[in-house]
Amino acid sequence: ALALFGKIGTDEDHFKYFMIDGLLELGAGIPLGPLVINGFAGGVSYHMEKTGVGNFNNTIPPSFPTVGISLSGVTYIPNISYGIGLKAGVTFTLAKSEKLMHGSLNFEILFNSAESQQGGGLHSVSLTGQTKIMADLKGILPLPETINESLAPSLQDASITGWVDFSYNFNANEFHGKIVAFLNTPGDVLKGAGAGGKMVDAEIHWDEKLWYIYIGKPGLNERCGINLRIPIIGQIELTAYLDIGTKVPG
């Protein structure tokens, strides 16, 4: 477990903040249908803003993190506009084969502070997840601060690696979601058509003025698809994209 407490400002004009974070590894795990829950994470914060998504890998760090960084890799900075924040997460594997599939799922809820312009109430909720298929159990890949950019293939040790990130901001009345998946089989027999083996790059957004669903984009290196390498014949590429909404890329 990790805890951080502090105060910013003078005695007459100041605010206090704190962050408590914890990770729990389970040996044999808890069976849940076809899955096994093998780790829990949770935390609470006050007057603190989360920056980035972090790394929930069910592994206790070898050394104490830098001040402001939680055990799950998320960085927090003091911000008087944010009230209580709560987060919870689990790691899981497929019961019959850890190598076949393992991943993590995280949920977070954040409230506005009484000092904010909103004067309290719900600020946002978010759901993030990541999974590996056909991989060694070496911990879950960190969710990058943004999954809009291509990830280096060297970070992947699985045939299929996927991320999801969904959030709803109540202050802005805005929903945003992102799904990214990479396909990299041994020998590149089957590989995602995008940079680094990216197979799927999908994004959904809705607010009061704008909505769209992007499943790939028109650019040659931005489409969803796969490359199939067949001996003698060579390489076959299949790509596609579907973009709809009030703002569509040209």
XYZ file of N, CA and C in Angstrom:
750
model
N 0.836 -1.189 0.000
C 0.000 0.000 0.000
C 0.878 1.249 0.000
N 0.323 2.340 -0.453
C 1.053 3.606 -0.539
C 0.093 4.728 -0.169
N 0.585 5.714 0.555
C -0.248 6.857 0.936
C 0.553 8.138 0.784
N -0.132 9.199 0.344
C 0.482 10.512 0.171
C -0.478 11.563 0.715
N 0.008 12.407 1.623
C -0.789 13.479 2.191
C -0.011 14.783 2.052
N -0.724 15.901 1.818
C -0.023 17.170 1.678
C -0.959 18.358 1.793
N -0.350 19.544 1.741
C -1.088 20.792 1.811
C -0.417 21.807 0.911
N -1.208 22.585 0.186
C -0.689 23.624 -0.698
C -1.283 24.961 -0.293
N -0.441 26.011 -0.242
C -0.904 27.353 0.075
C -0.519 27.771 1.482
N -0.923 28.981 1.839
C -0.637 29.518 3.166
C -1.717 29.094 4.143
N -1.509 29.385 5.417
C -2.485 29.005 6.433
C -3.847 29.640 6.181
N -3.852 30.866 5.622
C -5.111 31.566 5.363
C -5.779 31.094 4.071
N -4.996 30.647 3.128
C -5.513 30.266 1.818
C -4.799 29.003 1.362
N -5.334 27.857 1.726
C -4.681 26.600 1.391
C -5.738 25.504 1.167
N -5.291 24.376 0.607
C -6.154 23.193 0.542
C -5.290 21.952 0.769
N -5.906 20.956 1.373
C -5.222 19.707 1.664
C -5.575 18.663 0.603
N -4.687 17.704 0.399
C -4.919 16.658 -0.575
C -4.321 15.353 -0.069
N -4.801 14.239 -0.607
C -4.201 12.948 -0.265
C -4.499 11.932 -1.352
N -3.721 10.858 -1.352
C -3.906 9.747 -2.269
C -3.480 8.468 -1.551
N -4.320 7.443 -1.575
C -4.009 6.136 -0.990
C -4.213 5.093 -2.072
N -3.250 4.208 -2.227
C -3.270 3.247 -3.326
C -2.807 1.889 -2.811
N -3.373 0.818 -3.321
C -2.971 -0.508 -2.871
C -3.116 -1.559 -3.949
N -2.281 -2.589 -3.852
C -2.320 -3.741 -4.749
C -2.318 -5.013 -3.913
N -3.060 -6.015 -4.344
C -3.115 -7.300 -3.647
C -2.993 -8.422 -4.662
N -1.954 -9.234 -4.499
C -1.774 -10.390 -5.364
C -2.399 -11.617 -4.720
N -3.091 -12.415 -5.517
C -3.705 -13.647 -5.031
C -2.945 -14.836 -5.597
N -2.605 -15.779 -4.733
C -1.832 -16.935 -5.169
C -2.598 -17.811 -6.147
N -3.529 -18.619 -5.625
C -4.285 -19.533 -6.474
C -5.371 -18.817 -7.249
N -5.786 -17.633 -6.789
C -6.817 -16.881 -7.475
C -8.218 -17.310 -7.082
N -9.200 -16.587 -7.596
C -10.606 -16.854 -7.306
C -11.299 -17.258 -8.605
N -11.796 -18.491 -8.701
C -12.484 -18.924 -9.928
C -13.749 -18.104 -10.163
N -13.973 -17.703 -11.416
C -15.167 -16.958 -11.794
C -15.569 -17.412 -13.189
N -16.323 -18.520 -13.239
C -16.676 -19.092 -14.527
C -15.436 -19.543 -15.274
N -15.265 -19.107 -16.531
C -14.086 -19.518 -17.307
C -12.812 -18.753 -16.924
N -12.943 -17.759 -16.028
C -11.812 -16.928 -15.648
C -11.368 -17.199 -14.219
N -10.170 -16.724 -13.902
C -9.653 -16.744 -12.535
C -9.187 -15.337 -12.195
N -9.733 -14.749 -11.128
C -9.297 -13.437 -10.658
C -8.050 -13.638 -9.810
N -6.922 -13.071 -10.236
C -5.668 -13.310 -9.511
C -5.040 -12.046 -8.918
N -5.799 -10.940 -8.899
C -5.259 -9.737 -8.273
C -6.312 -8.654 -8.158
N -6.170 -7.824 -7.131
C -7.061 -6.693 -6.915
C -6.227 -5.426 -6.748
N -6.789 -4.302 -7.168
C -6.168 -3.004 -6.925
C -7.261 -2.021 -6.544
N -6.923 -1.043 -5.741
C -7.905 -0.052 -5.346
C -7.224 1.186 -4.807
N -7.992 2.267 -4.729
C -7.410 3.487 -4.207
C -8.447 4.558 -4.001
N -8.057 5.588 -3.280
C -8.910 6.746 -3.049
C -8.035 7.986 -3.076
N -8.573 9.084 -3.607
C -7.815 10.329 -3.659
C -8.746 11.491 -3.333
N -8.157 12.636 -3.002
C -8.936 13.835 -2.678
C -8.144 15.058 -3.097
N -8.792 15.951 -3.821
C -8.143 17.157 -4.348
C -6.929 16.793 -5.204
N -7.044 15.710 -5.985
C -5.946 15.294 -6.843
C -6.480 14.924 -8.218
N -5.697 15.270 -9.238
C -6.042 15.018 -10.633
C -5.163 13.914 -11.180
N -5.778 12.961 -11.865
C -5.022 11.880 -12.492
C -4.505 12.334 -13.843
N -3.225 12.084 -14.115
C -2.647 12.377 -15.427
C -2.143 11.077 -16.017
N -2.596 10.758 -17.222
C -2.215 9.497 -17.838
C -3.074 8.362 -17.317
N -2.864 7.182 -17.865
C -3.659 6.014 -17.501
C -2.898 5.071 -16.599
N -1.594 4.963 -16.803
C -0.785 4.180 -15.890
C -0.666 2.722 -16.280
N -0.159 1.918 -15.334
C 0.167 0.536 -15.581
C -0.354 -0.296 -14.427
N -1.407 -1.044 -14.661
C -1.932 -1.936 -13.646
C -1.494 -3.338 -14.001
N -0.387 -3.817 -13.428
C 0.156 -5.103 -13.858
C 0.228 -6.142 -12.754
N -0.443 -5.885 -11.636
C -0.503 -6.861 -10.559
C 0.881 -7.272 -10.070
N 1.825 -6.352 -10.129
C 3.180 -6.625 -9.672
C 3.635 -5.528 -8.733
N 4.072 -5.891 -7.524
C 4.544 -4.913 -6.564
C 5.858 -4.317 -7.058
N 5.978 -2.988 -7.145
C 7.214 -2.370 -7.638
C 8.415 -2.752 -6.775
N 9.616 -2.886 -7.386
C 10.798 -3.248 -6.620
C 11.279 -2.145 -5.699
N 10.880 -0.905 -5.955
C 11.292 0.212 -5.111
C 10.113 1.149 -4.926
N 10.209 2.057 -3.938
C 9.114 2.965 -3.638
C 8.959 3.960 -4.780
N 7.730 4.148 -5.299
C 7.539 5.049 -6.442
C 7.865 6.501 -6.097
N 8.105 7.297 -7.138
C 8.298 8.732 -6.973
C 7.038 9.354 -6.388
N 7.214 10.404 -5.587
C 6.072 11.071 -4.964
C 5.065 11.506 -6.026
N 3.793 11.154 -5.790
C 2.734 11.489 -6.723
C 2.382 10.376 -7.680
N 3.196 9.308 -7.735
C 2.935 8.171 -8.601
C 2.399 7.024 -7.764
N 1.253 6.476 -8.162
C 0.640 5.398 -7.406
C 1.334 4.069 -7.716
N 0.960 3.016 -6.950
C 1.522 1.695 -7.196
C 1.124 1.172 -8.565
N -0.010 1.622 -9.077
C -0.465 1.184 -10.390
C 0.104 2.038 -11.516
N 1.016 2.955 -11.192
C 1.706 3.722 -12.218
C 1.043 5.016 -12.617
N -0.139 5.302 -12.076
C -0.843 6.535 -12.404
C -0.219 7.695 -11.637
N -0.018 8.836 -12.296
C 0.527 10.021 -11.651
C -0.614 10.935 -11.212
N -0.539 11.406 -9.968
C -1.536 12.320 -9.419
C -0.874 13.643 -9.062
N -1.577 14.739 -9.386
C -1.089 16.062 -9.017
C -2.211 16.794 -8.277
N -1.880 17.632 -7.291
C -2.917 18.347 -6.540
C -3.742 19.265 -7.428
N -5.060 19.254 -7.224
C -5.974 20.116 -7.979
C -7.220 20.321 -7.127
N -7.463 21.560 -6.709
C -8.552 21.861 -5.789
C -9.933 21.627 -6.412
N -10.017 21.550 -7.733
C -11.307 21.375 -8.392
C -11.836 19.944 -8.296
N -10.965 18.999 -7.936
C -11.365 17.599 -7.868
C -11.617 17.189 -6.427
N -12.739 16.480 -6.197
C -13.064 16.002 -4.864
C -12.567 14.578 -4.663
N -13.420 13.750 -4.095
C -13.064 12.357 -3.850
C -12.995 11.586 -5.165
N -11.956 10.764 -5.307
C -11.839 9.853 -6.439
C -11.683 8.434 -5.930
N -12.399 7.507 -6.518
C -12.348 6.098 -6.113
C -12.012 5.243 -7.323
N -11.159 4.248 -7.118
C -10.830 3.358 -8.231
C -10.712 1.929 -7.723
N -11.031 0.993 -8.610
C -10.940 -0.426 -8.283
C -10.600 -1.187 -9.553
N -9.846 -2.260 -9.414
C -9.460 -3.027 -10.585
C -9.154 -4.469 -10.245
N -9.161 -5.315 -11.255
C -8.824 -6.727 -11.092
C -7.911 -7.151 -12.241
N -7.114 -8.166 -11.988
C -6.411 -8.860 -13.067
C -6.993 -10.254 -13.159
N -6.964 -10.823 -14.347
C -7.604 -12.118 -14.555
C -6.832 -12.929 -15.577
N -7.043 -14.222 -15.556
C -6.503 -15.132 -16.563
C -7.606 -16.101 -16.964
N -7.408 -16.752 -18.090
C -8.306 -17.826 -18.480
C -8.011 -19.025 -17.590
N -9.042 -19.632 -17.025
C -8.852 -20.685 -16.026
C -8.025 -21.857 -16.558
N -8.249 -22.234 -17.796
C -7.581 -23.412 -18.326
C -6.182 -23.119 -18.854
N -5.897 -21.856 -19.149
C -4.590 -21.534 -19.707
C -4.275 -20.058 -19.501
N -3.325 -19.757 -18.613
C -2.903 -18.370 -18.410
C -2.285 -17.800 -19.674
N -1.570 -18.642 -20.400
C -0.895 -18.165 -21.605
C -1.896 -17.822 -22.698
N -3.004 -18.545 -22.748
C -3.975 -18.311 -23.808
C -4.571 -16.915 -23.704
N -4.902 -16.465 -22.465
C -5.435 -15.114 -22.299
C -5.281 -14.647 -20.861
N -4.840 -13.409 -20.688
C -4.858 -12.768 -19.375
C -4.973 -11.261 -19.582
N -5.476 -10.574 -18.563
C -5.697 -9.146 -18.736
C -6.069 -8.460 -17.446
N -6.534 -7.222 -17.566
C -6.941 -6.446 -16.395
C -8.113 -5.558 -16.766
N -8.889 -5.178 -15.766
C -10.037 -4.311 -15.947
C -10.075 -3.340 -14.774
N -10.266 -2.048 -15.061
C -10.195 -1.016 -14.032
C -11.365 -0.047 -14.155
N -11.939 0.334 -13.033
C -13.054 1.275 -12.995
C -12.705 2.418 -12.052
N -13.046 3.645 -12.459
C -12.752 4.808 -11.619
C -13.918 5.790 -11.662
N -14.216 6.380 -10.518
C -15.255 7.396 -10.408
C -14.671 8.602 -9.687
N -14.953 9.790 -10.199
C -14.364 11.019 -9.658
C -15.458 12.063 -9.451
N -15.398 12.747 -8.320
C -16.373 13.780 -7.988
C -15.742 15.163 -8.061
N -16.560 16.166 -8.354
C -16.119 17.554 -8.243
C -15.998 17.921 -6.763
N -15.116 18.838 -6.471
C -14.980 19.309 -5.095
C -16.007 20.413 -4.827
N -16.224 20.695 -3.549
C -17.126 21.786 -3.172
C -16.577 23.124 -3.631
N -15.253 23.217 -3.801
C -14.622 24.466 -4.217
C -14.643 24.667 -5.730
N -15.054 23.648 -6.486
C -15.061 23.751 -7.940
C -16.189 24.637 -8.428
N -16.155 24.973 -9.702
C -17.205 25.792 -10.308
C -18.559 25.099 -10.224
N -18.550 23.753 -10.255
C -19.796 22.998 -10.184
C -20.321 22.890 -8.750
N -19.463 23.112 -7.778
C -19.873 23.049 -6.383
C -20.150 21.657 -5.872
N -19.604 20.635 -6.511
C -19.804 19.251 -6.112
C -20.431 18.444 -7.232
N -20.896 17.257 -6.908
C -21.506 16.394 -7.914
C -20.488 15.501 -8.601
N -20.991 14.668 -9.490
C -20.155 13.698 -10.192
C -19.394 14.361 -11.332
N -18.085 14.132 -11.386
C -17.252 14.692 -12.451
C -17.142 13.729 -13.633
N -16.728 12.493 -13.369
C -16.513 11.561 -14.472
C -16.460 10.125 -13.972
N -16.707 9.199 -14.887
C -16.492 7.774 -14.646
C -15.690 7.237 -15.825
N -14.849 6.248 -15.570
C -14.033 5.688 -16.647
C -13.847 4.193 -16.456
N -13.677 3.513 -17.575
C -13.429 2.074 -17.586
C -12.287 1.809 -18.546
N -11.237 1.173 -18.066
C -10.094 0.842 -18.914
C -9.779 -0.635 -18.772
N -9.266 -1.216 -19.830
C -8.910 -2.631 -19.790
C -7.823 -2.940 -20.788
N -7.201 -4.079 -20.581
C -6.153 -4.524 -21.490
C -6.064 -6.038 -21.409
N -5.688 -6.650 -22.513
C -5.609 -8.110 -22.529
C -4.525 -8.566 -23.494
N -4.006 -9.760 -23.226
C -3.066 -10.420 -24.122
C -3.596 -11.808 -24.428
N -3.454 -12.215 -25.677
C -3.850 -13.545 -26.108
C -2.635 -14.238 -26.704
N -2.397 -15.453 -26.276
C -1.220 -16.231 -26.667
C 0.050 -15.495 -26.268
N 0.276 -15.425 -24.960
C 1.459 -14.724 -24.457
C 1.924 -15.359 -23.162
N 3.199 -15.136 -22.832
C 3.717 -15.541 -21.534
C 3.157 -14.615 -20.471
N 2.934 -15.133 -19.266
C 2.356 -14.335 -18.189
C 3.465 -13.520 -17.529
N 3.718 -12.335 -18.085
C 4.783 -11.462 -17.579
C 4.218 -10.137 -17.093
N 2.963 -10.145 -16.705
C 2.346 -8.882 -16.297
C 1.670 -8.224 -17.479
N 0.715 -7.367 -17.194
C -0.054 -6.723 -18.235
C 0.701 -5.515 -18.772
N 0.629 -5.328 -20.082
C 1.270 -4.159 -20.675
C 0.734 -2.874 -20.069
N 1.583 -1.875 -19.866
C 1.060 -0.601 -19.369
C 0.150 0.054 -20.388
N -0.946 0.614 -19.895
C -1.762 1.453 -20.759
C -1.028 2.768 -20.949
N -0.705 3.148 -22.171
C 0.030 4.392 -22.385
C -0.845 5.595 -22.060
N -0.216 6.761 -21.901
C -0.970 7.969 -21.591
C -1.967 8.290 -22.689
N -1.665 7.885 -23.897
C -2.636 8.008 -24.974
C -2.484 6.791 -25.859
N -3.584 6.245 -26.332
C -3.490 5.127 -27.256
C -3.884 5.570 -28.656
N -3.664 6.848 -28.932
C -3.896 7.369 -30.276
C -2.709 7.100 -31.198
N -1.547 6.893 -30.623
C -0.345 6.683 -31.422
C 0.000 5.196 -31.475
N 0.735 4.823 -32.498
C 1.157 3.432 -32.641
C 2.126 3.074 -31.527
N 1.992 1.848 -31.031
C 2.871 1.367 -29.973
C 3.978 0.527 -30.578
N 5.153 0.617 -30.001
C 6.302 -0.103 -30.535
C 6.089 -1.613 -30.414
N 6.395 -2.386 -31.470
C 6.228 -3.833 -31.405
C 7.058 -4.464 -30.297
N 8.164 -3.823 -29.901
C 9.025 -4.379 -28.859
C 8.319 -4.464 -27.517
N 7.213 -3.700 -27.337
C 6.458 -3.747 -26.085
C 5.521 -4.942 -26.037
N 5.374 -5.640 -27.135
C 4.391 -6.699 -27.221
C 5.056 -8.067 -27.217
N 4.577 -8.953 -26.342
C 5.077 -10.315 -26.304
C 3.905 -11.279 -26.449
N 2.885 -10.861 -27.205
C 1.696 -11.680 -27.403
C 1.279 -11.642 -28.863
N 0.571 -12.698 -29.303
C 0.062 -12.701 -30.670
C -0.985 -11.607 -30.860
N -1.856 -11.428 -29.862
C -2.868 -10.373 -29.907
C -2.807 -9.583 -28.615
N -2.719 -8.281 -28.734
C -2.689 -7.386 -27.582
C -3.743 -6.317 -27.794
N -4.561 -6.070 -26.770
C -5.637 -5.106 -26.948
C -5.813 -4.188 -25.759
N -6.295 -2.968 -26.042
C -6.577 -1.956 -25.018
C -7.970 -1.381 -25.253
N -8.672 -1.057 -24.182
C -9.912 -0.288 -24.279
C -9.859 0.828 -23.243
N -10.461 1.956 -23.575
C -10.477 3.114 -22.674
C -11.761 3.891 -22.938
N -12.702 3.830 -21.986
C -13.977 4.528 -22.121
C -14.165 5.474 -20.942
N -14.672 6.673 -21.208
C -14.892 7.629 -20.127
C -16.074 8.526 -20.455
N -16.757 8.967 -19.394
C -17.836 9.925 -19.548
C -17.602 11.075 -18.588
N -17.544 12.299 -19.126
C -17.332 13.507 -18.351
C -18.685 14.189 -18.160
N -19.171 14.211 -16.920
C -20.482 14.785 -16.645
C -20.464 16.310 -16.732
N -19.352 16.939 -16.429
C -19.268 18.394 -16.523
C -19.441 18.865 -17.962
N -18.821 18.141 -18.882
C -18.890 18.513 -20.303
C -19.981 17.763 -21.046
N -20.658 16.819 -20.365
C -21.658 15.965 -21.007
C -21.052 15.310 -22.251
N -19.940 14.613 -22.043
C -19.151 14.091 -23.161
C -18.735 12.653 -22.899
N -18.909 11.805 -23.908
C -18.455 10.414 -23.853
C -17.357 10.207 -24.890
N -16.323 9.470 -24.507
C -15.243 9.172 -25.446
C -14.737 7.755 -25.186
N -14.517 7.023 -26.265
C -14.011 5.666 -26.145
C -12.967 5.368 -27.196
N -12.092 4.428 -26.839
C -10.997 4.067 -27.742
C -10.723 2.570 -27.611
N -10.553 1.913 -28.752
C -10.199 0.495 -28.785
C -9.035 0.317 -29.747
N -7.968 -0.320 -29.273
C -6.800 -0.572 -30.113
C -6.387 -2.032 -29.948
N -6.080 -2.703 -31.056
C -5.621 -4.093 -30.997
C -4.483 -4.304 -31.979
N -3.490 -5.087 -31.540
C -2.339 -5.430 -32.373
C -2.323 -6.935 -32.607
N -1.907 -7.324 -33.809
C -1.775 -8.729 -34.170
C -0.358 -8.966 -34.670
N 0.388 -9.802 -33.959
C 1.772 -10.110 -34.333
C 2.048 -11.578 -34.026
N 1.873 -12.456 -35.020
C 2.122 -13.874 -34.815
C 3.588 -14.200 -35.094
N 4.101 -15.316 -34.558
C 5.501 -15.692 -34.814
C 5.793 -15.797 -36.302
N 6.916 -15.220 -36.703
C 7.303 -15.239 -38.099
C 6.507 -14.294 -38.975
N 5.639 -13.477 -38.350
C 4.805 -12.515 -39.087
C 3.967 -13.175 -40.168
N 3.574 -14.438 -39.919
C 2.684 -15.112 -40.869
C 1.356 -14.375 -40.941
N 0.870 -13.938 -39.797
C -0.358 -13.149 -39.722
C -0.058 -11.932 -38.876
N -0.299 -10.745 -39.438
C 0.133 -9.514 -38.781
C -0.870 -8.398 -39.075
N -1.078 -7.519 -38.109
C -1.922 -6.362 -38.351
C -1.345 -5.498 -39.451
N -2.211 -4.878 -40.246
C -1.753 -4.130 -41.419
C -1.181 -2.766 -41.068
N -1.439 -2.275 -39.859
C -0.960 -0.958 -39.478
C 0.431 -0.973 -38.888
N 0.892 0.209 -38.481
C 2.227 0.345 -37.897
C 2.345 -0.526 -36.656
N 3.456 -1.274 -36.553
C 3.694 -2.119 -35.393
C 2.765 -3.305 -35.300
N 2.039 -3.615 -36.378
C 1.092 -4.721 -36.355
C -0.287 -4.321 -35.860
N -0.605 -3.038 -35.926
C -1.925 -2.601 -35.466
C -3.008 -3.167 -36.383
N -3.971 -3.846 -35.777
C -5.053 -4.477 -36.528
C -6.343 -3.666 -36.448
N -6.622 -3.100 -35.278
C -7.845 -2.331 -35.063
C -7.489 -1.030 -34.362
N -8.043 0.077 -34.855
C -7.899 1.366 -34.205
C -9.249 2.063 -34.320
N -10.059 1.925 -33.266
C -11.428 2.436 -33.306
C -11.633 3.498 -32.236
N -12.476 4.473 -32.552
C -12.722 5.589 -31.642
C -14.182 6.011 -31.753
N -14.799 6.275 -30.608
C -16.180 6.737 -30.580
C -16.266 7.966 -29.682
N -17.038 8.956 -30.126
C -17.142 10.206 -29.356
C -18.551 10.759 -29.496
N -19.042 11.336 -28.376
C -20.330 12.014 -28.408
C -20.322 13.163 -27.423
N -20.757 14.342 -27.864
C -21.051 15.456 -26.968
C -22.227 16.222 -27.574
N -22.544 17.354 -27.016
C -23.744 18.083 -27.457
C -23.607 18.677 -28.853
N -22.390 18.817 -29.368
C -22.177 19.428 -30.676
C -21.581 18.479 -31.711
N -21.056 17.350 -31.261
C -20.276 16.507 -32.164
C -20.445 15.035 -31.800
N -20.544 14.183 -32.839
C -20.507 12.742 -32.591
C -19.837 12.060 -33.783
N -19.160 10.963 -33.513
C -18.563 10.195 -34.595
C -18.176 8.803 -34.103
N -18.068 7.910 -35.067
C -17.544 6.561 -34.848
C -16.510 6.316 -35.930
N -15.271 6.111 -35.538
C -14.193 5.821 -36.473
C -13.717 4.387 -36.234
N -13.776 3.581 -37.246
C -13.158 2.249 -37.215
C -12.112 2.261 -38.309
N -10.922 2.694 -37.946
C -9.898 2.983 -38.940
C -10.163 4.332 -39.575
N -9.224 4.769 -40.417
C -9.356 6.034 -41.135
C -8.878 5.851 -42.577
N -9.172 6.809 -43.484
C -8.878 6.610 -44.907
C -7.395 6.454 -45.244
N -6.503 7.039 -44.432
C -5.080 6.956 -44.747
C -4.602 5.525 -44.879
N -3.648 5.284 -45.776
C -3.187 3.922 -46.051
C -2.640 3.237 -44.804
N -2.023 3.988 -43.922
C -1.448 3.399 -42.715
C -2.374 3.521 -41.502
N -3.618 3.957 -41.741
C -4.542 4.161 -40.635
C -5.754 3.235 -40.696
N -5.802 2.369 -41.680
C -6.946 1.480 -41.844
C -6.804 0.246 -40.949
N -7.935 -0.377 -40.657
C -7.924 -1.645 -39.940
C -7.676 -2.768 -40.945
N -7.005 -3.817 -40.500
C -6.782 -4.913 -41.431
C -5.672 -5.841 -41.006
N -5.399 -6.833 -41.855
C -4.372 -7.829 -41.573
C -3.527 -8.069 -42.820
N -2.309 -8.538 -42.586
C -1.422 -9.016 -43.638
C -1.225 -10.519 -43.447
N -1.415 -11.272 -44.499
C -1.245 -12.726 -44.456
C -0.114 -13.115 -45.400
N 0.889 -13.795 -44.864
C 2.031 -14.213 -45.674
C 1.887 -15.697 -46.005
N 1.803 -16.002 -47.309
C 1.633 -17.377 -47.766
C 2.855 -17.772 -48.591
N 3.487 -18.894 -48.272
C 4.654 -19.332 -49.048
C 4.325 -19.434 -50.542
N 5.266 -19.059 -51.351
C 5.187 -19.070 -52.816
C 4.311 -17.918 -53.325
N 3.099 -17.783 -52.784
C 2.193 -16.730 -53.252
C 2.682 -15.355 -52.827
N 3.127 -15.245 -51.566
C 3.587 -13.967 -51.051
C 2.637 -13.387 -50.022
N 2.574 -12.080 -49.957
C 1.793 -11.410 -48.933
C 0.455 -10.910 -49.475
N -0.596 -11.167 -48.705
C -1.935 -10.690 -49.035
C -2.375 -9.718 -47.949
N -2.837 -8.545 -48.364
C -3.268 -7.522 -47.403
C -4.758 -7.256 -47.564
N -5.450 -7.270 -46.436
C -6.876 -6.966 -46.401
C -7.093 -5.805 -45.443
N -7.602 -4.680 -45.930
C -7.816 -3.510 -45.091
C -9.186 -2.903 -45.373
N -9.702 -2.186 -44.367
C -10.995 -1.519 -44.520
C -11.110 -0.450 -43.450
N -12.076 0.453 -43.642
C -12.368 1.455 -42.633
C -13.824 1.858 -42.746
N -14.378 2.341 -41.634
C -15.752 2.830 -41.615
C -15.806 4.032 -40.686
N -16.136 5.183 -41.236
C -16.193 6.430 -40.458
C -17.550 7.093 -40.681
N -18.274 7.346 -39.600
C -19.554 8.039 -39.694
C -19.638 9.083 -38.584
N -20.478 10.078 -38.772
C -20.673 11.101 -37.744
C -20.747 12.485 -38.340
N -20.771 13.471 -37.455
C -20.820 14.867 -37.898
C -19.448 15.389 -38.297
N -18.400 14.663 -37.972
C -17.048 15.029 -38.378
C -16.347 13.770 -38.863
N -16.101 13.707 -40.169
C -15.523 12.515 -40.769
C -14.201 12.882 -41.422
N -13.113 12.128 -41.178
C -11.824 12.450 -41.803
C -11.881 12.286 -43.305
N -11.204 13.180 -44.032
C -11.220 13.150 -45.473
C -10.203 12.169 -46.033
